[in-house]
């Protein structure tokens, strides 16, 4: 079923019903709405005296708006602009009037945004969540299909959003697919990138997009091979990937068959599982065996580069965590990085790979850095603790939070890293990282987004660890937290530039 985009229309004589008629250039003309709302609010115009319309191009008639009274200034909380700009992309036809009414209330109720029980505040929050979720779906479910060849080669995708989000998300696709020419078609608007210039155009029809291309088989093969029947939860999958998107996804044709055979496939998988622990768990099984302590002297004291320090850390025995971990997982990045990201500790995949931030949380971290325009290759990433601490449960290793003593023992390595890199900014990803960098426990949720300057002059930006996003089950809440973390990373980028 095609998504219906709501558009405000007017009939002859309708303009006469309101004292002021505001005509916006498009459904996403936030600048036009903001200017009109400012003029009207400063003249104390009531919401019921205003009629809001979308009338683009030749259909648009000049709006009869009052001027700004001399010596007046509109003062509202700064955060309202961000909330309003997001909610403005919602498809609710009454959003223009609603946001204006909210604006008027803020003049007399400056704390309105903090009153979670207020119906208008709840409505604004719900609209924002819906727009963010729709944006997340666009990032996840746009599938490009190739048309043409050689110099005429380009990629075209068809997507059906619930809200007016094409302009809002076009820059994401420019960053992600800078090197190719592409067009995204939707019922409301289109985005076109020719490799140098981004253009937003009118909407299109489903028939304007190609149905398939030569890569369809590759998508299906990839999806079939990564499908894990033991983890299948049909309701959760359909909630995260609603059926409305299936017809535009090449892999969707496999879903019914994979669901139908999931139970048998899971049983076959269990039957084929090994009966002995994987090699990297052998240390856990033999932890009671005596070990010969290696001779360690002056760990890293003479290191003059990060490479030398990393080599020295391979023999670290400063706390007992080395006994069960596969290897030391040291930091990575350029020696002269201007910013250092500090996480908690390596996880299961990092322990096996010997590299930081390569597991599920690392993938979230990479994606959000990319969205924020932060080049991962130009920053240094490390952890407060360099060995994986875990509890064995059968053949799995479950993450266990390092204690204060382990953090303090590993702080020696963190200090050496900072002495060699000499960054301008450190980013504490979570409470353990903040403890390591600041020497004391702090409430991360309260101090998130703040910059704390240490006695040595190093600035420390406090935020959450990206693994926190993965632990959120409700999709709308997960999207909101991802958006907050993205906002934090954009602030990091600004601090880097400053």
CSV table of N, CA and C in Angstrom, one decimal, residues 114-248:
chain,number,residue,atom,x,y,z
A,114,UNK,N,10.2,20.9,29.6
A,114,UNK,CA,10.6,20.0,30.6
A,114,UNK,C,9.4,19.3,31.3
A,115,UNK,N,8.2,19.7,31.0
A,115,UNK,CA,7.0,19.2,31.6
A,115,UNK,C,6.5,18.0,30.8
A,116,UNK,N,7.0,16.8,31.2
A,116,UNK,CA,6.7,15.6,30.4
A,116,UNK,C,5.3,15.2,30.4
A,117,UNK,N,4.5,15.6,31.4
A,117,UNK,CA,3.1,15.3,31.4
A,117,UNK,C,2.2,16.2,30.6
A,118,UNK,N,2.7,17.3,30.1
A,118,UNK,CA,1.9,18.2,29.4
A,118,UNK,C,1.5,17.6,28.0
A,119,UNK,N,0.2,17.7,27.6
A,119,UNK,CA,-0.2,17.1,26.4
A,119,UNK,C,0.5,17.6,25.1
A,120,UNK,N,0.8,18.9,25.1
A,120,UNK,CA,1.5,19.5,24.0
A,120,UNK,C,2.9,19.0,23.9
A,121,UNK,N,3.6,18.9,25.1
A,121,UNK,CA,4.9,18.4,25.1
A,121,UNK,C,5.0,17.0,24.7
A,122,UNK,N,4.0,16.2,25.1
A,122,UNK,CA,4.0,14.8,24.7
A,122,UNK,C,3.8,14.7,23.2
A,123,UNK,N,2.9,15.5,22.7
A,123,UNK,CA,2.6,15.5,21.2
A,123,UNK,C,3.9,15.9,20.4
A,124,UNK,N,4.6,16.9,20.9
A,124,UNK,CA,5.8,17.3,20.2
A,124,UNK,C,6.9,16.2,20.2
A,125,UNK,N,7.0,15.5,21.4
A,125,UNK,CA,8.0,14.4,21.5
A,125,UNK,C,7.6,13.3,20.6
A,126,UNK,N,6.3,13.0,20.5
A,126,UNK,CA,5.8,11.9,19.7
A,126,UNK,C,6.1,12.2,18.2
A,127,UNK,N,5.9,13.4,17.8
A,127,UNK,CA,6.2,13.8,16.4
A,127,UNK,C,7.6,13.6,16.1
A,128,UNK,N,8.5,14.1,17.0
A,128,UNK,CA,9.9,14.0,16.8
A,128,UNK,C,10.4,12.5,16.7
A,129,UNK,N,9.8,11.7,17.6
A,129,UNK,CA,10.2,10.3,17.5
A,129,UNK,C,9.8,9.6,16.2
A,130,UNK,N,8.6,10.0,15.7
A,130,UNK,CA,8.1,9.4,14.5
A,130,UNK,C,9.0,9.8,13.3
A,131,UNK,N,9.5,11.1,13.3
A,131,UNK,CA,10.4,11.6,12.2
A,131,UNK,C,11.7,10.9,12.3
A,132,UNK,N,12.3,10.8,13.5
A,132,UNK,CA,13.6,10.1,13.7
A,132,UNK,C,13.5,8.6,13.3
A,133,UNK,N,12.4,8.0,13.7
A,133,UNK,CA,12.3,6.6,13.3
A,133,UNK,C,12.1,6.4,11.8
A,134,UNK,N,11.4,7.3,11.2
A,134,UNK,CA,11.2,7.3,9.7
A,134,UNK,C,12.6,7.5,9.0
A,135,UNK,N,13.4,8.4,9.6
A,135,UNK,CA,14.7,8.6,9.0
A,135,UNK,C,15.6,7.4,9.2
A,136,UNK,N,15.5,6.7,10.3
A,136,UNK,CA,16.3,5.5,10.5
A,136,UNK,C,15.9,4.4,9.5
A,137,UNK,N,14.6,4.3,9.2
A,137,UNK,CA,14.1,3.3,8.2
A,137,UNK,C,14.7,3.7,6.8
A,138,UNK,N,14.7,5.0,6.5
A,138,UNK,CA,15.2,5.4,5.2
A,138,UNK,C,16.7,5.0,5.1
A,139,UNK,N,17.5,5.2,6.2
A,139,UNK,CA,18.9,4.9,6.1
A,139,UNK,C,19.1,3.4,5.9
A,140,UNK,N,18.2,2.6,6.6
A,140,UNK,CA,18.3,1.1,6.5
A,140,UNK,C,17.7,0.5,5.3
A,141,UNK,N,16.7,1.0,4.7
A,141,UNK,CA,15.9,0.3,3.7
A,141,UNK,C,15.9,0.9,2.3
A,142,UNK,N,16.7,1.9,2.1
A,142,UNK,CA,16.9,2.4,0.7
A,142,UNK,C,17.8,1.4,0.0
A,143,UNK,N,17.4,0.9,-1.2
A,143,UNK,CA,18.2,0.0,-2.0
A,143,UNK,C,18.3,0.6,-3.4
A,144,UNK,N,19.6,0.9,-3.8
A,144,UNK,CA,19.8,1.4,-5.1
A,144,UNK,C,19.9,0.3,-6.1
A,145,UNK,N,19.4,0.7,-7.3
A,145,UNK,CA,19.5,-0.2,-8.5
A,145,UNK,C,20.2,0.5,-9.6
A,146,UNK,N,21.1,-0.2,-10.2
A,146,UNK,CA,21.9,0.5,-11.3
A,146,UNK,C,21.2,0.5,-12.6
A,147,UNK,N,21.3,1.7,-13.2
A,147,UNK,CA,20.8,1.9,-14.6
A,147,UNK,C,21.9,2.5,-15.5
A,148,UNK,N,21.9,2.2,-16.7
A,148,UNK,CA,23.0,2.7,-17.6
A,148,UNK,C,24.3,2.0,-17.4
A,149,UNK,N,25.3,2.4,-18.2
A,149,UNK,CA,26.6,1.8,-18.1
A,149,UNK,C,27.6,2.9,-18.5
A,150,UNK,N,28.9,2.6,-18.1
A,150,UNK,CA,30.0,3.6,-18.5
A,150,UNK,C,29.7,5.0,-17.9
A,151,UNK,N,29.8,6.0,-18.8
A,151,UNK,CA,29.6,7.4,-18.3
A,151,UNK,C,28.2,7.7,-18.0
A,152,UNK,N,27.2,6.8,-18.4
A,152,UNK,CA,25.8,7.0,-18.1
A,152,UNK,C,25.4,6.3,-16.9
A,153,UNK,N,26.3,5.6,-16.2
A,153,UNK,CA,25.9,4.8,-15.1
A,153,UNK,C,25.4,5.6,-13.9
A,154,UNK,N,24.3,5.3,-13.3
A,154,UNK,CA,23.9,5.9,-12.1
A,154,UNK,C,23.0,4.9,-11.3
A,155,UNK,N,22.7,5.3,-10.1
A,155,UNK,CA,21.9,4.3,-9.2
A,155,UNK,C,20.6,5.0,-8.8
A,156,UNK,N,19.5,4.3,-8.8
A,156,UNK,CA,18.2,4.9,-8.5
A,156,UNK,C,17.5,4.0,-7.5
A,157,UNK,N,16.9,4.7,-6.5
A,157,UNK,CA,16.2,4.0,-5.4
A,157,UNK,C,14.8,4.5,-5.3
A,158,UNK,N,13.9,3.7,-4.9
A,158,UNK,CA,12.5,4.1,-4.6
A,158,UNK,C,12.2,3.8,-3.1
A,159,UNK,N,11.7,4.9,-2.4
A,159,UNK,CA,11.4,4.7,-1.0
A,159,UNK,C,10.1,5.4,-0.7
A,160,UNK,N,9.3,4.9,0.3
A,160,UNK,CA,8.0,5.5,0.6
A,160,UNK,C,8.0,5.8,2.1
A,161,UNK,N,8.5,7.0,2.4
A,161,UNK,CA,8.5,7.5,3.9
A,161,UNK,C,7.1,7.8,4.3
A,162,UNK,N,6.9,7.9,5.7
A,162,UNK,CA,5.7,8.3,6.2
A,162,UNK,C,5.6,9.8,6.4
A,163,UNK,N,6.8,10.4,6.4
A,163,UNK,CA,6.9,11.9,6.7
A,163,UNK,C,7.8,12.6,5.6
A,164,UNK,N,7.9,13.9,5.8
A,164,UNK,CA,8.7,14.7,4.8
A,164,UNK,C,10.1,14.7,5.2
A,165,UNK,N,10.9,13.6,4.9
A,165,UNK,CA,12.2,13.5,5.5
A,165,UNK,C,13.3,13.5,4.4
A,166,UNK,N,13.0,13.6,3.1
A,166,UNK,CA,14.0,13.5,2.1
A,166,UNK,C,15.1,14.5,2.2
A,167,UNK,N,14.7,15.8,2.3
A,167,UNK,CA,15.7,16.8,2.4
A,167,UNK,C,16.6,16.7,3.7
A,168,UNK,N,15.9,16.3,4.8
A,168,UNK,CA,16.6,16.1,6.1
A,168,UNK,C,17.7,15.0,6.0
A,169,UNK,N,17.5,14.0,5.2
A,169,UNK,CA,18.4,12.8,5.1
A,169,UNK,C,19.3,12.8,3.9
A,170,UNK,N,19.1,13.7,3.0
A,170,UNK,CA,19.9,13.6,1.8
A,170,UNK,C,21.4,13.7,2.0
A,171,UNK,N,21.8,14.5,3.0
A,171,UNK,CA,23.2,14.7,3.3
A,171,UNK,C,23.9,13.4,3.8
A,172,UNK,N,23.1,12.6,4.5
A,172,UNK,CA,23.5,11.3,4.9
A,172,UNK,C,24.0,10.4,3.7
A,173,UNK,N,23.2,10.4,2.7
A,173,UNK,CA,23.5,9.6,1.5
A,173,UNK,C,24.6,10.2,0.7
A,174,UNK,N,24.7,11.5,0.7
A,174,UNK,CA,25.9,12.1,0.0
A,174,UNK,C,27.2,11.7,0.7
A,175,UNK,N,27.2,11.7,2.0
A,175,UNK,CA,28.4,11.2,2.7
A,175,UNK,C,28.7,9.8,2.5
A,176,UNK,N,27.6,8.9,2.5
A,176,UNK,CA,27.8,7.5,2.4
A,176,UNK,C,28.1,7.0,1.0
A,177,UNK,N,27.6,7.8,0.0
A,177,UNK,CA,27.8,7.3,-1.4
A,177,UNK,C,28.3,8.5,-2.2
A,178,UNK,N,29.4,9.1,-1.7
A,178,UNK,CA,29.9,10.3,-2.4
A,178,UNK,C,30.4,10.0,-3.8
A,179,UNK,N,31.0,8.8,-4.0
A,179,UNK,CA,31.7,8.5,-5.2
A,179,UNK,C,30.8,8.0,-6.3
A,180,UNK,N,29.5,7.9,-6.1
A,180,UNK,CA,28.6,7.4,-7.2
A,180,UNK,C,27.5,8.4,-7.4
A,181,UNK,N,26.9,8.4,-8.6
A,181,UNK,CA,25.8,9.3,-9.0
A,181,UNK,C,24.5,8.5,-8.6
A,182,UNK,N,23.6,9.1,-7.9
A,182,UNK,CA,22.4,8.4,-7.4
A,182,UNK,C,21.2,9.4,-7.4
A,183,UNK,N,20.0,8.8,-7.4
A,183,UNK,CA,18.8,9.5,-7.2
A,183,UNK,C,17.9,8.7,-6.3
A,184,UNK,N,17.3,9.3,-5.3
A,184,UNK,CA,16.3,8.7,-4.5
A,184,UNK,C,14.9,9.3,-4.8
A,185,UNK,N,14.0,8.4,-5.2
A,185,UNK,CA,12.6,8.9,-5.5
A,185,UNK,C,11.7,8.5,-4.4
A,186,UNK,N,10.8,9.5,-4.1
A,186,UNK,CA,9.7,9.2,-3.1
A,186,UNK,C,8.5,9.9,-3.6
A,187,UNK,N,7.3,9.6,-3.1
A,187,UNK,CA,6.1,10.2,-3.5
A,187,UNK,C,6.1,11.7,-3.3
A,188,UNK,N,6.8,12.2,-2.3
A,188,UNK,CA,6.8,13.6,-2.0
A,188,UNK,C,7.9,14.4,-2.6
A,189,UNK,N,9.1,13.9,-2.6
A,189,UNK,CA,10.2,14.6,-3.2
A,189,UNK,C,11.3,13.7,-3.7
A,190,UNK,N,12.3,14.2,-4.4
A,190,UNK,CA,13.4,13.4,-4.9
A,190,UNK,C,14.7,14.1,-4.5
A,191,UNK,N,15.7,13.3,-4.3
A,191,UNK,CA,17.1,13.8,-4.1
A,191,UNK,C,18.0,13.2,-5.1
A,192,UNK,N,18.8,14.1,-5.8
A,192,UNK,CA,19.7,13.7,-6.8
A,192,UNK,C,21.1,14.2,-6.6
A,193,UNK,N,22.1,13.3,-6.7
A,193,UNK,CA,23.5,13.6,-6.4
A,193,UNK,C,24.2,13.3,-7.7
A,194,UNK,N,24.9,14.2,-8.3
A,194,UNK,CA,25.6,14.0,-9.6
A,194,UNK,C,27.1,13.8,-9.3
A,195,UNK,N,27.5,13.7,-8.1
A,195,UNK,CA,28.9,13.6,-7.7
A,195,UNK,C,29.5,14.9,-7.2
A,196,UNK,N,28.8,16.0,-7.5
A,196,UNK,CA,29.3,17.3,-7.0
A,196,UNK,C,28.2,18.1,-6.4
A,197,UNK,N,27.0,18.0,-6.9
A,197,UNK,CA,25.9,18.8,-6.5
A,197,UNK,C,24.7,18.0,-6.1
A,198,UNK,N,24.1,18.4,-4.9
A,198,UNK,CA,22.9,17.8,-4.5
A,198,UNK,C,21.7,18.7,-4.8
A,199,UNK,N,20.6,18.0,-5.4
A,199,UNK,CA,19.4,18.8,-5.8
A,199,UNK,C,18.2,18.1,-5.3
A,200,UNK,N,17.3,18.9,-4.8
A,200,UNK,CA,16.0,18.3,-4.3
A,200,UNK,C,14.9,18.7,-5.3
A,201,UNK,N,14.2,17.7,-5.8
A,201,UNK,CA,13.2,17.9,-6.8
A,201,UNK,C,11.8,17.4,-6.4
A,202,UNK,N,10.9,17.5,-7.3
A,202,UNK,CA,9.5,17.1,-7.0
A,202,UNK,C,9.4,15.5,-6.8
A,203,UNK,N,8.3,15.1,-6.3
A,203,UNK,CA,8.0,13.7,-6.0
A,203,UNK,C,7.9,12.9,-7.3
A,204,UNK,N,7.8,11.6,-7.2
A,204,UNK,CA,7.8,10.7,-8.4
A,204,UNK,C,6.8,9.6,-8.1
A,205,UNK,N,6.6,8.7,-9.1
A,205,UNK,CA,5.7,7.6,-9.0
A,205,UNK,C,6.6,6.3,-8.9
A,206,UNK,N,6.0,5.2,-8.4
A,206,UNK,CA,6.8,4.0,-8.2
A,206,UNK,C,7.3,3.5,-9.6
A,207,UNK,N,6.6,3.7,-10.6
A,207,UNK,CA,7.0,3.3,-12.0
A,207,UNK,C,8.2,4.0,-12.5
A,208,UNK,N,8.6,5.1,-11.9
A,208,UNK,CA,9.7,5.9,-12.4
A,208,UNK,C,11.0,5.2,-12.0
A,209,UNK,N,11.0,4.3,-11.0
A,209,UNK,CA,12.2,3.6,-10.5
A,209,UNK,C,12.4,2.3,-11.2
A,210,UNK,N,13.6,1.8,-11.4
A,210,UNK,CA,13.8,0.4,-11.9
A,210,UNK,C,13.3,-0.6,-11.0
A,211,UNK,N,12.9,-1.7,-11.5
A,211,UNK,CA,12.3,-2.8,-10.7
A,211,UNK,C,13.5,-3.7,-10.1
A,212,UNK,N,14.5,-4.0,-10.9
A,212,UNK,CA,15.6,-4.8,-10.4
A,212,UNK,C,16.8,-4.5,-11.3
A,213,UNK,N,18.0,-5.1,-10.8
A,213,UNK,CA,19.2,-5.0,-11.6
A,213,UNK,C,20.0,-6.3,-11.4
A,214,UNK,N,21.2,-6.3,-11.9
A,214,UNK,CA,22.0,-7.5,-11.9
A,214,UNK,C,22.5,-7.9,-10.5
A,215,UNK,N,22.4,-6.9,-9.5
A,215,UNK,CA,22.9,-7.2,-8.2
A,215,UNK,C,21.9,-7.9,-7.3
A,216,UNK,N,20.7,-8.1,-7.7
A,216,UNK,CA,19.6,-8.6,-6.9
A,216,UNK,C,20.0,-10.0,-6.3
A,217,UNK,N,20.6,-10.8,-7.2
A,217,UNK,CA,21.0,-12.1,-6.7
A,217,UNK,C,22.1,-12.1,-5.6
A,218,UNK,N,23.0,-11.1,-5.7
A,218,UNK,CA,24.0,-10.9,-4.7
A,218,UNK,C,23.4,-10.6,-3.3
A,219,UNK,N,22.4,-9.7,-3.3
A,219,UNK,CA,21.7,-9.3,-2.1
A,219,UNK,C,21.1,-10.5,-1.5
A,220,UNK,N,20.4,-11.3,-2.3
A,220,UNK,CA,19.7,-12.5,-1.7
A,220,UNK,C,20.7,-13.5,-1.2
A,221,UNK,N,21.8,-13.7,-1.9
A,221,UNK,CA,22.8,-14.7,-1.4
A,221,UNK,C,23.4,-14.2,-0.1
A,222,UNK,N,23.7,-12.9,0.0
A,222,UNK,CA,24.2,-12.3,1.3
A,222,UNK,C,23.2,-12.5,2.4
A,223,UNK,N,22.0,-12.1,2.2
A,223,UNK,CA,21.0,-12.2,3.2
A,223,UNK,C,20.7,-13.6,3.7
A,224,UNK,N,20.7,-14.6,2.7
A,224,UNK,CA,20.5,-16.0,3.1
A,224,UNK,C,21.6,-16.5,3.9
A,225,UNK,N,22.8,-16.0,3.7
A,225,UNK,CA,24.0,-16.6,4.4
A,225,UNK,C,24.2,-16.0,5.8
A,226,UNK,N,23.7,-14.7,6.0
A,226,UNK,CA,23.8,-14.1,7.3
A,226,UNK,C,22.6,-14.4,8.2
A,227,UNK,N,21.5,-15.0,7.6
A,227,UNK,CA,20.3,-15.3,8.4
A,227,UNK,C,20.6,-16.4,9.5
A,228,UNK,N,20.3,-16.0,10.7
A,228,UNK,CA,20.5,-16.9,11.9
A,228,UNK,C,19.2,-17.4,12.4
A,229,UNK,N,18.8,-18.6,12.1
A,229,UNK,CA,17.4,-19.1,12.5
A,229,UNK,C,17.3,-19.2,14.0
A,230,UNK,N,18.4,-19.4,14.7
A,230,UNK,CA,18.3,-19.5,16.2
A,230,UNK,C,17.9,-18.2,16.9
A,231,UNK,N,18.2,-17.1,16.2
A,231,UNK,CA,17.9,-15.8,16.7
A,231,UNK,C,16.6,-15.1,16.2
A,232,UNK,N,15.9,-15.9,15.4
A,232,UNK,CA,14.7,-15.3,14.7
A,232,UNK,C,13.6,-15.0,15.7
A,233,UNK,N,13.1,-13.8,15.7
A,233,UNK,CA,11.9,-13.4,16.5
A,233,UNK,C,11.1,-12.6,15.5
A,234,UNK,N,10.0,-13.3,15.0
A,234,UNK,CA,9.3,-12.8,13.9
A,234,UNK,C,8.6,-11.5,14.2
A,235,UNK,N,8.0,-11.3,15.4
A,235,UNK,CA,7.3,-10.1,15.8
A,235,UNK,C,8.3,-8.9,15.9
A,236,UNK,N,9.4,-9.2,16.5
A,236,UNK,CA,10.5,-8.2,16.6
A,236,UNK,C,11.0,-7.8,15.2
A,237,UNK,N,11.2,-8.7,14.3
A,237,UNK,CA,11.7,-8.4,13.0
A,237,UNK,C,10.7,-7.6,12.2
A,238,UNK,N,9.4,-7.9,12.3
A,238,UNK,CA,8.4,-7.2,11.6
A,238,UNK,C,8.2,-5.8,12.2
A,239,UNK,N,8.5,-5.6,13.5
A,239,UNK,CA,8.4,-4.3,14.1
A,239,UNK,C,9.5,-3.4,13.6
A,240,UNK,N,10.7,-4.0,13.5
A,240,UNK,CA,11.9,-3.3,13.0
A,240,UNK,C,11.9,-3.1,11.5
A,241,UNK,N,11.4,-4.1,10.8
A,241,UNK,CA,11.3,-4.0,9.3
A,241,UNK,C,9.9,-4.3,8.9
A,242,UNK,N,9.0,-3.3,9.0
A,242,UNK,CA,7.6,-3.5,8.6
A,242,UNK,C,7.4,-4.0,7.2
A,243,UNK,N,6.3,-4.7,7.0
A,243,UNK,CA,6.1,-5.3,5.7
A,243,UNK,C,6.0,-4.3,4.6
A,244,UNK,N,5.6,-3.0,4.9
A,244,UNK,CA,5.5,-2.0,3.8
A,244,UNK,C,6.8,-1.8,3.1
A,245,UNK,N,7.9,-2.1,3.7
A,245,UNK,CA,9.2,-2.0,3.0
A,245,UNK,C,9.7,-3.2,2.2
A,246,UNK,N,9.0,-4.3,2.4
A,246,UNK,CA,9.5,-5.6,1.9
A,246,UNK,C,9.5,-5.5,0.3
A,247,UNK,N,8.5,-4.9,-0.3
A,247,UNK,CA,8.4,-5.0,-1.7
A,247,UNK,C,9.5,-4.2,-2.4
A,248,UNK,N,10.2,-3.4,-1.7
A,248,UNK,CA,11.3,-2.6,-2.3
A,248,UNK,C,12.7,-3.2,-1.9
